[in-house]
Amino acid sequence: MIKKGNKLYSILFQKCPRCHEGELFSAKPYQLDRFIKMPDRCSTCGQHYVLEPSFYTGAMYVSHALQVALLTTVYVTLRVLWNPSDNIYIAAIIGSAVLLFPLTLRLSRSIYINFFVKYRHDHERREVA
Ligand SMILES: [Zn+2]
């Protein structure tokens, strides 16, 4: 079981990387008009979620890696279980990429901010740069 204090907890449950309590995103993943909106700072510890201007540009690389892993998984799964025609492969890969886009985008941001912010069990609300 993944417990608070582990980076995987913050990444998978999309919690503040510093306190693992505040929500990283303001809306649910499939509220398509605002699925990527994040509060400016954590409601629990005050950690800023945008560490510098254009901070999440780097998350594109993480998102790319996640998409490649997803598409490879879909391809291998179809190949092993069914071995369908090329059109089915293309439809399944594009369909899974589009359907899971909000999840992979949010996950990539969550992974990316966890590269730079460490968990502190003794957090308290204060100004953090
Ligand atoms: Zn926090």
JSON list of C-alpha atoms and ligand atoms in Angstrom, two decimals:
[
{"chain": "A", "resi": 1, "resn": "MET", "atom": "CA", "xyz": [0.00, 0.00, 0.00]},
{"chain": "A", "resi": 2, "resn": "ILE", "atom": "CA", "xyz": [1.27, 3.44, -0.91]},
{"chain": "A", "resi": 3, "resn": "LYS", "atom": "CA", "xyz": [1.36, 5.67, 2.13]},
{"chain": "A", "resi": 4, "resn": "LYS", "atom": "CA", "xyz": [1.63, 9.37, 2.68]},
{"chain": "A", "resi": 5, "resn": "GLY", "atom": "CA", "xyz": [5.25, 10.45, 2.57]},
{"chain": "A", "resi": 6, "resn": "ASN", "atom": "CA", "xyz": [5.98, 8.39, -0.56]},
{"chain": "A", "resi": 7, "resn": "LYS", "atom": "CA", "xyz": [6.28, 10.34, -3.81]},
{"chain": "A", "resi": 8, "resn": "LEU", "atom": "CA", "xyz": [4.03, 7.79, -5.52]},
{"chain": "A", "resi": 9, "resn": "TYR", "atom": "CA", "xyz": [1.26, 8.80, -3.11]},
{"chain": "A", "resi": 10, "resn": "SER", "atom": "CA", "xyz": [1.50, 12.42, -4.24]},
{"chain": "A", "resi": 11, "resn": "ILE", "atom": "CA", "xyz": [1.77, 11.45, -7.92]},
{"chain": "A", "resi": 12, "resn": "LEU", "atom": "CA", "xyz": [-1.03, 8.88, -8.08]},
{"chain": "A", "resi": 13, "resn": "PHE", "atom": "CA", "xyz": [-3.49, 10.70, -5.83]},
{"chain": "A", "resi": 14, "resn": "GLN", "atom": "CA", "xyz": [-2.45, 14.09, -7.26]},
{"chain": "A", "resi": 15, "resn": "LYS", "atom": "CA", "xyz": [-1.79, 15.70, -3.90]},
{"chain": "A", "resi": 16, "resn": "CYS", "atom": "CA", "xyz": [0.53, 18.54, -2.97]},
{"chain": "A", "resi": 17, "resn": "PRO", "atom": "CA", "xyz": [4.12, 17.25, -3.22]},
{"chain": "A", "resi": 18, "resn": "ARG", "atom": "CA", "xyz": [5.12, 19.02, -0.02]},
{"chain": "A", "resi": 19, "resn": "CYS", "atom": "CA", "xyz": [2.39, 18.04, 2.47]},
{"chain": "A", "resi": 20, "resn": "HIS", "atom": "CA", "xyz": [0.54, 15.27, 0.57]},
{"chain": "A", "resi": 21, "resn": "GLU", "atom": "CA", "xyz": [-2.76, 16.75, 1.76]},
{"chain": "A", "resi": 22, "resn": "GLY", "atom": "CA", "xyz": [-3.81, 19.61, -0.53]},
{"chain": "A", "resi": 23, "resn": "GLU", "atom": "CA", "xyz": [-5.32, 18.89, -3.93]},
{"chain": "A", "resi": 24, "resn": "LEU", "atom": "CA", "xyz": [-3.05, 19.53, -6.93]},
{"chain": "A", "resi": 25, "resn": "PHE", "atom": "CA", "xyz": [-5.97, 20.15, -9.32]},
{"chain": "A", "resi": 26, "resn": "SER", "atom": "CA", "xyz": [-9.16, 22.15, -8.91]},
{"chain": "A", "resi": 27, "resn": "ALA", "atom": "CA", "xyz": [-11.48, 19.95, -10.97]},
{"chain": "A", "resi": 28, "resn": "LYS", "atom": "CA", "xyz": [-12.07, 16.30, -11.88]},
{"chain": "A", "resi": 29, "resn": "PRO", "atom": "CA", "xyz": [-10.12, 14.83, -14.83]},
{"chain": "A", "resi": 30, "resn": "TYR", "atom": "CA", "xyz": [-13.06, 14.70, -17.21]},
{"chain": "A", "resi": 31, "resn": "GLN", "atom": "CA", "xyz": [-14.44, 18.17, -16.58]},
{"chain": "A", "resi": 32, "resn": "LEU", "atom": "CA", "xyz": [-13.02, 19.04, -19.95]},
{"chain": "A", "resi": 33, "resn": "ASP", "atom": "CA", "xyz": [-13.32, 22.80, -19.69]},
{"chain": "A", "resi": 34, "resn": "ARG", "atom": "CA", "xyz": [-11.07, 22.96, -16.63]},
{"chain": "A", "resi": 35, "resn": "PHE", "atom": "CA", "xyz": [-9.42, 19.59, -16.08]},
{"chain": "A", "resi": 36, "resn": "ILE", "atom": "CA", "xyz": [-5.93, 21.15, -16.08]},
{"chain": "A", "resi": 37, "resn": "LYS", "atom": "CA", "xyz": [-6.67, 24.05, -13.73]},
{"chain": "A", "resi": 38, "resn": "MET", "atom": "CA", "xyz": [-4.54, 24.11, -10.65]},
{"chain": "A", "resi": 39, "resn": "PRO", "atom": "CA", "xyz": [-4.81, 26.40, -7.64]},
{"chain": "A", "resi": 40, "resn": "ASP", "atom": "CA", "xyz": [-1.94, 28.87, -7.27]},
{"chain": "A", "resi": 41, "resn": "ARG", "atom": "CA", "xyz": [-0.89, 27.28, -4.01]},
{"chain": "A", "resi": 42, "resn": "CYS", "atom": "CA", "xyz": [-1.70, 24.42, -1.68]},
{"chain": "A", "resi": 43, "resn": "SER", "atom": "CA", "xyz": [-4.66, 25.04, 0.59]},
{"chain": "A", "resi": 44, "resn": "THR", "atom": "CA", "xyz": [-2.95, 23.18, 3.43]},
{"chain": "A", "resi": 45, "resn": "CYS", "atom": "CA", "xyz": [0.73, 24.22, 3.46]},
{"chain": "A", "resi": 46, "resn": "GLY", "atom": "CA", "xyz": [0.85, 27.15, 1.02]},
{"chain": "A", "resi": 47, "resn": "GLN", "atom": "CA", "xyz": [3.29, 25.51, -1.43]},
{"chain": "A", "resi": 48, "resn": "HIS", "atom": "CA", "xyz": [3.24, 27.31, -4.77]},
{"chain": "A", "resi": 49, "resn": "TYR", "atom": "CA", "xyz": [2.29, 24.96, -7.59]},
{"chain": "A", "resi": 50, "resn": "VAL", "atom": "CA", "xyz": [3.92, 27.05, -10.32]},
{"chain": "A", "resi": 51, "resn": "LEU", "atom": "CA", "xyz": [7.54, 27.32, -9.24]},
{"chain": "A", "resi": 52, "resn": "GLU", "atom": "CA", "xyz": [8.56, 29.66, -12.07]},
{"chain": "A", "resi": 53, "resn": "PRO", "atom": "CA", "xyz": [6.97, 31.10, -15.22]},
{"chain": "A", "resi": 54, "resn": "SER", "atom": "CA", "xyz": [6.14, 28.38, -17.76]},
{"chain": "A", "resi": 55, "resn": "PHE", "atom": "CA", "xyz": [7.05, 25.77, -15.16]},
{"chain": "A", "resi": 56, "resn": "TYR", "atom": "CA", "xyz": [4.95, 23.00, -16.67]},
{"chain": "A", "resi": 57, "resn": "THR", "atom": "CA", "xyz": [6.52, 23.27, -20.11]},
{"chain": "A", "resi": 58, "resn": "GLY", "atom": "CA", "xyz": [8.95, 20.62, -18.90]},
{"chain": "A", "resi": 59, "resn": "ALA", "atom": "CA", "xyz": [6.01, 18.34, -18.10]},
{"chain": "A", "resi": 60, "resn": "MET", "atom": "CA", "xyz": [5.54, 17.92, -21.86]},
{"chain": "A", "resi": 61, "resn": "TYR", "atom": "CA", "xyz": [8.53, 15.58, -21.87]},
{"chain": "A", "resi": 62, "resn": "VAL", "atom": "CA", "xyz": [7.01, 13.52, -19.08]},
{"chain": "A", "resi": 63, "resn": "SER", "atom": "CA", "xyz": [3.68, 13.51, -20.91]},
{"chain": "A", "resi": 64, "resn": "HIS", "atom": "CA", "xyz": [5.40, 12.32, -24.09]},
{"chain": "A", "resi": 65, "resn": "ALA", "atom": "CA", "xyz": [7.03, 9.44, -22.21]},
{"chain": "A", "resi": 66, "resn": "LEU", "atom": "CA", "xyz": [3.69, 8.48, -20.65]},
{"chain": "A", "resi": 67, "resn": "GLN", "atom": "CA", "xyz": [1.94, 8.55, -24.03]},
{"chain": "A", "resi": 68, "resn": "VAL", "atom": "CA", "xyz": [4.64, 6.38, -25.62]},
{"chain": "A", "resi": 69, "resn": "ALA", "atom": "CA", "xyz": [4.35, 3.90, -22.74]},
{"chain": "A", "resi": 70, "resn": "LEU", "atom": "CA", "xyz": [0.56, 3.87, -23.09]},
{"chain": "A", "resi": 71, "resn": "LEU", "atom": "CA", "xyz": [0.61, 3.38, -26.85]},
{"chain": "A", "resi": 72, "resn": "THR", "atom": "CA", "xyz": [3.22, 0.64, -26.58]},
{"chain": "A", "resi": 73, "resn": "THR", "atom": "CA", "xyz": [1.12, -1.11, -23.96]},
{"chain": "A", "resi": 74, "resn": "VAL", "atom": "CA", "xyz": [-1.99, -0.92, -26.15]},
{"chain": "A", "resi": 75, "resn": "TYR", "atom": "CA", "xyz": [-0.07, -2.21, -29.17]},
{"chain": "A", "resi": 76, "resn": "VAL", "atom": "CA", "xyz": [1.55, -5.12, -27.32]},
{"chain": "A", "resi": 77, "resn": "THR", "atom": "CA", "xyz": [-1.70, -6.05, -25.59]},
{"chain": "A", "resi": 78, "resn": "LEU", "atom": "CA", "xyz": [-3.59, -6.14, -28.88]},
{"chain": "A", "resi": 79, "resn": "ARG", "atom": "CA", "xyz": [-0.77, -8.02, -30.56]},
{"chain": "A", "resi": 80, "resn": "VAL", "atom": "CA", "xyz": [-0.64, -10.71, -27.88]},
{"chain": "A", "resi": 81, "resn": "LEU", "atom": "CA", "xyz": [-4.38, -11.10, -27.30]},
{"chain": "A", "resi": 82, "resn": "TRP", "atom": "CA", "xyz": [-5.94, -10.58, -30.69]},
{"chain": "A", "resi": 83, "resn": "ASN", "atom": "CA", "xyz": [-3.53, -9.64, -33.51]},
{"chain": "A", "resi": 84, "resn": "PRO", "atom": "CA", "xyz": [-6.10, -7.51, -35.38]},
{"chain": "A", "resi": 85, "resn": "SER", "atom": "CA", "xyz": [-5.77, -5.66, -38.68]},
{"chain": "A", "resi": 86, "resn": "ASP", "atom": "CA", "xyz": [-3.72, -2.47, -38.99]},
{"chain": "A", "resi": 87, "resn": "ASN", "atom": "CA", "xyz": [-6.83, -0.26, -38.93]},
{"chain": "A", "resi": 88, "resn": "ILE", "atom": "CA", "xyz": [-7.87, -1.70, -35.58]},
{"chain": "A", "resi": 89, "resn": "TYR", "atom": "CA", "xyz": [-4.40, -0.98, -34.18]},
{"chain": "A", "resi": 90, "resn": "ILE", "atom": "CA", "xyz": [-4.55, 2.61, -35.36]},
{"chain": "A", "resi": 91, "resn": "ALA", "atom": "CA", "xyz": [-8.08, 3.13, -34.03]},
{"chain": "A", "resi": 92, "resn": "ALA", "atom": "CA", "xyz": [-7.25, 1.58, -30.66]},
{"chain": "A", "resi": 93, "resn": "ILE", "atom": "CA", "xyz": [-4.04, 3.57, -30.25]},
{"chain": "A", "resi": 94, "resn": "ILE", "atom": "CA", "xyz": [-5.59, 6.90, -31.25]},
{"chain": "A", "resi": 95, "resn": "GLY", "atom": "CA", "xyz": [-8.73, 6.20, -29.22]},
{"chain": "A", "resi": 96, "resn": "SER", "atom": "CA", "xyz": [-6.80, 5.33, -26.07]},
{"chain": "A", "resi": 97, "resn": "ALA", "atom": "CA", "xyz": [-4.52, 8.37, -26.49]},
{"chain": "A", "resi": 98, "resn": "VAL", "atom": "CA", "xyz": [-7.50, 10.72, -26.84]},
{"chain": "A", "resi": 99, "resn": "LEU", "atom": "CA", "xyz": [-9.59, 9.14, -24.08]},
{"chain": "A", "resi": 100, "resn": "LEU", "atom": "CA", "xyz": [-6.73, 9.06, -21.59]},
{"chain": "A", "resi": 101, "resn": "PHE", "atom": "CA", "xyz": [-5.26, 12.46, -22.51]},
{"chain": "A", "resi": 102, "resn": "PRO", "atom": "CA", "xyz": [-6.67, 14.30, -19.46]},
{"chain": "A", "resi": 103, "resn": "LEU", "atom": "CA", "xyz": [-5.30, 11.62, -17.15]},
{"chain": "A", "resi": 104, "resn": "THR", "atom": "CA", "xyz": [-1.83, 11.51, -18.71]},
{"chain": "A", "resi": 105, "resn": "LEU", "atom": "CA", "xyz": [-1.57, 15.29, -18.78]},
{"chain": "A", "resi": 106, "resn": "ARG", "atom": "CA", "xyz": [-2.45, 15.60, -15.12]},
{"chain": "A", "resi": 107, "resn": "LEU", "atom": "CA", "xyz": [-0.20, 12.71, -14.22]},
{"chain": "A", "resi": 108, "resn": "SER", "atom": "CA", "xyz": [2.70, 14.29, -16.09]},
{"chain": "A", "resi": 109, "resn": "ARG", "atom": "CA", "xyz": [2.28, 17.55, -14.18]},
{"chain": "A", "resi": 110, "resn": "SER", "atom": "CA", "xyz": [2.07, 15.65, -10.92]},
{"chain": "A", "resi": 111, "resn": "ILE", "atom": "CA", "xyz": [5.27, 13.72, -11.73]},
{"chain": "A", "resi": 112, "resn": "TYR", "atom": "CA", "xyz": [7.04, 16.87, -12.87]},
{"chain": "A", "resi": 113, "resn": "ILE", "atom": "CA", "xyz": [6.37, 18.93, -9.75]},
{"chain": "A", "resi": 114, "resn": "ASN", "atom": "CA", "xyz": [7.47, 15.97, -7.64]},
{"chain": "A", "resi": 115, "resn": "PHE", "atom": "CA", "xyz": [10.91, 16.19, -9.27]},
{"chain": "A", "resi": 116, "resn": "PHE", "atom": "CA", "xyz": [11.41, 19.58, -7.62]},
{"chain": "A", "resi": 117, "resn": "VAL", "atom": "CA", "xyz": [9.41, 19.63, -4.38]},
{"chain": "A", "resi": 118, "resn": "LYS", "atom": "CA", "xyz": [10.22, 17.28, -1.53]},
{"chain": "A", "resi": 119, "resn": "TYR", "atom": "CA", "xyz": [7.79, 15.95, 1.06]},
{"chain": "A", "resi": 120, "resn": "ARG", "atom": "CA", "xyz": [8.02, 17.48, 4.51]},
{"chain": "A", "resi": 121, "resn": "HIS", "atom": "CA", "xyz": [6.17, 15.70, 7.28]},
{"chain": "A", "resi": 122, "resn": "ASP", "atom": "CA", "xyz": [6.57, 18.72, 9.55]},
{"chain": "A", "resi": 123, "resn": "HIS", "atom": "CA", "xyz": [5.03, 21.15, 7.09]},
{"chain": "A", "resi": 124, "resn": "GLU", "atom": "CA", "xyz": [3.21, 24.16, 8.34]},
{"chain": "A", "resi": 125, "resn": "ARG", "atom": "CA", "xyz": [1.47, 26.85, 6.44]},
{"chain": "A", "resi": 126, "resn": "ARG", "atom": "CA", "xyz": [3.99, 29.50, 5.45]},
{"chain": "A", "resi": 127, "resn": "GLU", "atom": "CA", "xyz": [5.25, 31.35, 2.44]},
{"chain": "A", "resi": 128, "resn": "VAL", "atom": "CA", "xyz": [7.32, 29.12, 0.21]},
{"chain": "A", "resi": 129, "resn": "ALA", "atom": "CA", "xyz": [9.10, 30.45, -2.84]},
{"chain": "B", "resi": 1, "resn": "ZN", "atom": "ZN", "xyz": [0.63, 21.28, 0.62]}
]
